[in-house]
Amino acid sequence: MYIQDQLGEIKAGIAAAEQRAGRTPGSVSLLAVSKTFPVEDIMQAYADGQRLFGENRLQEALEKIPAMPADCRWHLIGPLQRNKVRKALAAGFAMLQAVDSLRLAECISRIAGEEDCTARILLEVNVDGEESKHGFTPEGLEEEWDSLTALPGLDICGLMCIPAPTENPEDARPAFRTLRQLAEKLRARGPLPLPELSMGMSHDYTVAVEEGATIVRVGSAIFGKRDYSA
Ligand SMILES: *Cc1c(COP(=O)(O)O)cnc(C)c1O
């Protein structure tokens, strides 16, 4: 019951934020981040109608995807190594969210060509400019935009970010706004419609919705506290 109650609360929170921001009801997708949680927990969310799930480690996803009903859709939200790209494409993810360099995008493009498929991806942007973090810098993404959009076999659906954790959800707003404004700039430049903005997690998803998120990635607020010891 717990998981279904939490899901209900998050969906209500999304709907309220959509309304506050004057956005179309239902314009935000809830990605339930199930990393570290067992299939029994994910099935509880499934029983409540949830179909969109996110995992951040490929190996863990490869174990869970076949154990869940086939109408689930899975996003890989964690970093992807180039030597795992073929495996990730074979797993049938609906989206690879954390494509964080031109080099990785080129690799996915090449292997998608070999496997005769199109990979739906998001480009990860390092919105707060910490050097240690994954992702394109906003300037770097603009510089490499023409190279990225020329790659065959990729459907670049939009942008994603994982800003540094903040004490107060409001403090994440500038990062979310940066991502939205960057997407607007790239849309104006063309040639892609870039419909998706993946941003916002358990503690700040309502702020992300107000700033234009189309996908929020919520884990612990649905499934509970994670235990990484297993
Ligand atoms: C774990 C994770 C989330 C979910 O985090 P919560 O705080 O549990 O909601 C979202 N995005 C990414 C990339 C993650 O790895």
CSV table of C-alpha atoms and ligand atoms in Angstrom, one decimal:
chain,number,residue,atom,x,y,z
A,1,MET,CA,0.0,0.0,0.0
A,2,TYR,CA,2.8,2.3,0.9
A,3,ILE,CA,4.2,2.6,-2.6
A,4,GLN,CA,0.8,3.2,-4.1
A,5,ASP,CA,0.1,5.9,-1.6
A,6,GLN,CA,3.4,7.6,-2.4
A,7,LEU,CA,2.7,7.4,-6.1
A,8,GLY,CA,-0.6,9.0,-5.6
A,9,GLU,CA,1.0,11.8,-3.7
A,10,ILE,CA,3.7,12.5,-6.3
A,11,LYS,CA,1.1,12.5,-9.1
A,12,ALA,CA,-1.0,15.0,-7.2
A,13,GLY,CA,2.2,17.1,-6.6
A,14,ILE,CA,2.9,17.1,-10.3
A,15,ALA,CA,-0.7,18.0,-11.2
A,16,ALA,CA,-0.6,20.9,-8.8
A,17,ALA,CA,2.7,22.2,-10.1
A,18,GLU,CA,1.4,21.9,-13.7
A,19,GLN,CA,-1.6,24.0,-12.7
A,20,ARG,CA,0.5,26.6,-10.8
A,21,ALA,CA,2.7,27.0,-13.9
A,22,GLY,CA,-0.2,27.2,-16.3
A,23,ARG,CA,0.9,24.0,-18.1
A,24,THR,CA,-1.3,21.5,-19.8
A,25,PRO,CA,-2.5,18.8,-17.3
A,26,GLY,CA,-0.7,15.6,-18.1
A,27,SER,CA,2.3,17.2,-19.8
A,28,VAL,CA,4.8,15.8,-17.4
A,29,SER,CA,5.8,12.1,-17.3
A,30,LEU,CA,6.7,10.5,-14.0
A,31,LEU,CA,9.7,8.2,-14.3
A,32,ALA,CA,9.8,5.9,-11.2
A,33,VAL,CA,13.4,5.4,-10.4
A,34,SER,CA,13.6,1.8,-9.1
A,35,LYS,CA,17.3,1.4,-8.7
A,36,THR,CA,18.2,-0.7,-5.7
A,37,PHE,CA,14.6,-1.8,-5.2
A,38,PRO,CA,13.5,-5.3,-5.8
A,39,VAL,CA,11.0,-6.4,-8.5
A,40,GLU,CA,8.3,-7.0,-5.8
A,41,ASP,CA,8.4,-3.3,-5.1
A,42,ILE,CA,8.4,-2.3,-8.7
A,43,MET,CA,5.4,-4.7,-9.3
A,44,GLN,CA,3.5,-2.7,-6.6
A,45,ALA,CA,3.9,0.4,-8.7
A,46,TYR,CA,3.0,-1.5,-11.8
A,47,ALA,CA,-0.2,-2.7,-10.2
A,48,ASP,CA,-1.0,1.0,-9.6
A,49,GLY,CA,-0.6,1.7,-13.3
A,50,GLN,CA,3.0,2.9,-13.4
A,51,ARG,CA,4.7,1.8,-16.6
A,52,LEU,CA,7.7,4.1,-16.9
A,53,PHE,CA,10.8,3.1,-14.9
A,54,GLY,CA,14.3,4.3,-14.6
A,55,GLU,CA,17.5,2.5,-13.6
A,56,ASN,CA,20.9,4.0,-13.4
A,57,ARG,CA,23.1,0.9,-13.7
A,58,LEU,CA,22.9,-1.2,-16.8
A,59,GLN,CA,23.6,-4.6,-15.2
A,60,GLU,CA,20.8,-4.1,-12.6
A,61,ALA,CA,18.4,-3.0,-15.4
A,62,LEU,CA,19.3,-6.1,-17.4
A,63,GLU,CA,18.2,-8.3,-14.5
A,64,LYS,CA,15.0,-6.4,-13.8
A,65,ILE,CA,13.7,-5.7,-17.3
A,66,PRO,CA,13.0,-9.4,-18.2
A,67,ALA,CA,11.4,-9.9,-14.7
A,68,MET,CA,8.8,-7.2,-15.3
A,69,PRO,CA,5.8,-7.3,-17.6
A,70,ALA,CA,6.7,-6.4,-21.2
A,71,ASP,CA,4.6,-3.3,-21.4
A,72,CYS,CA,6.9,-1.5,-19.0
A,73,ARG,CA,9.1,1.2,-20.5
A,74,TRP,CA,12.6,1.7,-19.2
A,75,HIS,CA,15.0,4.6,-19.2
A,76,LEU,CA,18.7,4.3,-18.5
A,77,ILE,CA,19.4,7.4,-16.3
A,78,GLY,CA,23.0,6.6,-15.2
A,79,PRO,CA,26.3,6.9,-17.1
A,80,LEU,CA,26.9,4.6,-20.0
A,81,GLN,CA,30.4,3.3,-20.8
A,82,ARG,CA,31.2,3.0,-24.5
A,83,ASN,CA,32.0,-0.7,-24.2
A,84,LYS,CA,28.4,-1.3,-22.9
A,85,VAL,CA,26.5,0.5,-25.6
A,86,ARG,CA,25.8,-2.6,-27.7
A,87,LYS,CA,24.3,-4.3,-24.6
A,88,ALA,CA,22.3,-1.2,-23.7
A,89,LEU,CA,20.8,-1.0,-27.2
A,90,ALA,CA,20.0,-4.7,-27.1
A,91,ALA,CA,18.1,-4.3,-23.8
A,92,GLY,CA,15.5,-2.1,-25.6
A,93,PHE,CA,15.5,0.9,-23.4
A,94,ALA,CA,12.9,3.4,-24.4
A,95,MET,CA,15.5,6.1,-23.8
A,96,LEU,CA,19.2,6.6,-22.8
A,97,GLN,CA,19.0,9.7,-20.7
A,98,ALA,CA,22.6,10.4,-19.7
A,99,VAL,CA,24.5,10.8,-22.9
A,100,ASP,CA,27.2,13.1,-21.6
A,101,SER,CA,29.8,13.6,-24.4
A,102,LEU,CA,30.1,13.8,-28.2
A,103,ARG,CA,32.3,10.7,-28.0
A,104,LEU,CA,29.6,8.6,-26.4
A,105,ALA,CA,27.0,10.0,-28.9
A,106,GLU,CA,29.2,9.0,-31.8
A,107,CYS,CA,29.6,5.5,-30.4
A,108,ILE,CA,25.9,5.0,-29.9
A,109,SER,CA,25.3,6.3,-33.4
A,110,ARG,CA,27.8,3.9,-34.9
A,111,ILE,CA,26.5,0.9,-33.0
A,112,ALA,CA,22.8,1.8,-33.7
A,113,GLY,CA,23.8,1.8,-37.4
A,114,GLU,CA,25.3,-1.6,-37.1
A,115,GLU,CA,22.3,-2.9,-35.2
A,116,ASP,CA,19.9,-1.2,-37.6
A,117,CYS,CA,18.0,0.7,-34.8
A,118,THR,CA,17.5,4.3,-33.7
A,119,ALA,CA,18.5,5.2,-30.2
A,120,ARG,CA,16.3,7.7,-28.4
A,121,ILE,CA,18.6,9.8,-26.2
A,122,LEU,CA,18.8,12.8,-24.0
A,123,LEU,CA,22.0,14.9,-23.7
A,124,GLU,CA,23.1,15.4,-20.1
A,125,VAL,CA,24.1,19.0,-19.3
A,126,ASN,CA,26.3,19.9,-16.4
A,127,VAL,CA,24.3,23.0,-15.4
A,128,ASP,CA,26.2,24.0,-12.4
A,129,GLY,CA,29.6,23.9,-13.9
A,130,GLU,CA,31.3,21.6,-11.4
A,131,GLU,CA,34.3,20.1,-13.1
A,132,SER,CA,33.9,16.8,-11.4
A,133,LYS,CA,30.5,16.3,-13.0
A,134,HIS,CA,29.3,14.4,-16.0
A,135,GLY,CA,27.8,16.1,-18.9
A,136,PHE,CA,28.2,18.8,-21.6
A,137,THR,CA,28.8,22.3,-20.4
A,138,PRO,CA,26.2,24.6,-21.9
A,139,GLU,CA,28.9,26.2,-24.0
A,140,GLY,CA,30.3,22.9,-25.0
A,141,LEU,CA,26.9,21.7,-26.1
A,142,GLU,CA,26.4,24.7,-28.3
A,143,GLU,CA,29.8,24.2,-29.8
A,144,GLU,CA,29.2,20.5,-30.6
A,145,TRP,CA,25.6,20.9,-31.6
A,146,ASP,CA,26.1,20.7,-35.3
A,147,SER,CA,28.2,17.5,-34.9
A,148,LEU,CA,25.6,16.0,-32.6
A,149,THR,CA,22.6,16.7,-34.8
A,150,ALA,CA,24.4,15.3,-37.8
A,151,LEU,CA,24.9,11.9,-36.3
A,152,PRO,CA,22.6,9.2,-37.9
A,153,GLY,CA,20.8,6.6,-35.8
A,154,LEU,CA,20.1,9.0,-33.0
A,155,ASP,CA,16.8,10.6,-32.0
A,156,ILE,CA,18.0,13.4,-29.7
A,157,CYS,CA,14.7,14.0,-27.8
A,158,GLY,CA,15.9,16.7,-25.4
A,159,LEU,CA,18.2,17.5,-22.4
A,160,MET,CA,18.6,16.2,-18.9
A,161,CYS,CA,20.4,17.5,-15.8
A,162,ILE,CA,21.4,16.3,-12.3
A,163,PRO,CA,22.2,19.5,-10.5
A,164,ALA,CA,24.1,19.4,-7.2
A,165,PRO,CA,21.9,18.5,-4.3
A,166,THR,CA,20.5,21.5,-2.5
A,167,GLU,CA,19.1,21.8,1.0
A,168,ASN,CA,16.1,23.8,-0.2
A,169,PRO,CA,14.3,22.7,-3.4
A,170,GLU,CA,14.0,26.4,-4.4
A,171,ASP,CA,17.7,26.5,-4.7
A,172,ALA,CA,17.6,24.1,-7.6
A,173,ARG,CA,15.4,26.5,-9.6
A,174,PRO,CA,18.3,28.4,-11.3
A,175,ALA,CA,19.8,25.1,-12.6
A,176,PHE,CA,16.4,24.0,-14.0
A,177,ARG,CA,15.9,27.3,-15.6
A,178,THR,CA,19.4,27.1,-17.2
A,179,LEU,CA,18.5,23.8,-18.7
A,180,ARG,CA,15.1,25.1,-20.1
A,181,GLN,CA,16.7,28.2,-21.5
A,182,LEU,CA,19.4,26.2,-23.2
A,183,ALA,CA,16.8,23.9,-24.8
A,184,GLU,CA,14.9,27.0,-26.0
A,185,LYS,CA,18.1,28.3,-27.6
A,186,LEU,CA,18.9,25.1,-29.3
A,187,ARG,CA,15.3,24.7,-30.5
A,188,ALA,CA,15.5,28.1,-32.1
A,189,ARG,CA,18.8,27.2,-33.7
A,190,GLY,CA,17.3,23.9,-35.2
A,191,PRO,CA,16.9,21.4,-36.6
A,192,LEU,CA,15.4,19.4,-33.7
A,193,PRO,CA,12.2,20.0,-31.8
A,194,LEU,CA,13.8,18.8,-28.5
A,195,PRO,CA,10.5,18.1,-26.7
A,196,GLU,CA,11.9,16.5,-23.5
A,197,LEU,CA,13.4,18.1,-20.5
A,198,SER,CA,14.3,15.5,-17.8
A,199,MET,CA,14.9,17.3,-14.5
A,200,GLY,CA,13.8,17.1,-10.9
A,201,MET,CA,14.0,14.3,-8.3
A,202,SER,CA,12.2,13.4,-5.1
A,203,HIS,CA,13.0,16.6,-3.2
A,204,ASP,CA,12.6,19.2,-6.0
A,205,TYR,CA,10.4,17.7,-8.7
A,206,THR,CA,7.6,20.3,-8.2
A,207,VAL,CA,10.1,23.1,-8.8
A,208,ALA,CA,11.3,21.3,-11.9
A,209,VAL,CA,7.7,21.1,-13.2
A,210,GLU,CA,7.3,24.8,-12.7
A,211,GLU,CA,10.4,25.4,-14.7
A,212,GLY,CA,9.3,23.2,-17.6
A,213,ALA,CA,10.3,19.6,-16.9
A,214,THR,CA,8.5,17.0,-19.1
A,215,ILE,CA,10.1,14.1,-17.3
A,216,VAL,CA,10.7,14.0,-13.5
A,217,ARG,CA,12.8,11.2,-12.1
A,218,VAL,CA,11.5,10.3,-8.7
A,219,GLY,CA,12.9,7.4,-6.7
A,220,SER,CA,13.0,7.5,-2.9
A,221,ALA,CA,9.7,9.5,-2.6
A,222,ILE,CA,8.0,6.5,-4.2
A,223,PHE,CA,9.9,3.5,-3.0
A,224,GLY,CA,11.4,4.7,0.3
A,225,LYS,CA,15.0,5.1,1.5
A,226,ARG,CA,17.6,3.3,-0.6
A,227,ASP,CA,19.9,0.7,0.9
A,228,TYR,CA,23.1,0.5,-1.1
A,229,SER,CA,24.6,-2.2,1.0
A,230,ALA,CA,23.2,-5.1,-0.9
B,1,LIG,C1,18.7,8.0,-8.2
B,1,LIG,C2,18.4,9.0,-9.2
B,1,LIG,C3,17.2,9.7,-9.2
B,1,LIG,C4,16.2,9.6,-8.1
B,1,LIG,O1,16.6,10.2,-7.0
B,1,LIG,P1,15.6,10.3,-5.7
B,1,LIG,O2,16.2,11.4,-4.9
B,1,LIG,O3,15.6,9.0,-5.0
B,1,LIG,O4,14.3,10.7,-6.3
B,1,LIG,C5,17.0,10.6,-10.3
B,1,LIG,N1,17.9,10.7,-11.3
B,1,LIG,C6,19.1,10.0,-11.3
B,1,LIG,C7,20.0,10.2,-12.4
B,1,LIG,C8,19.3,9.1,-10.3
B,1,LIG,O5,20.5,8.4,-10.3
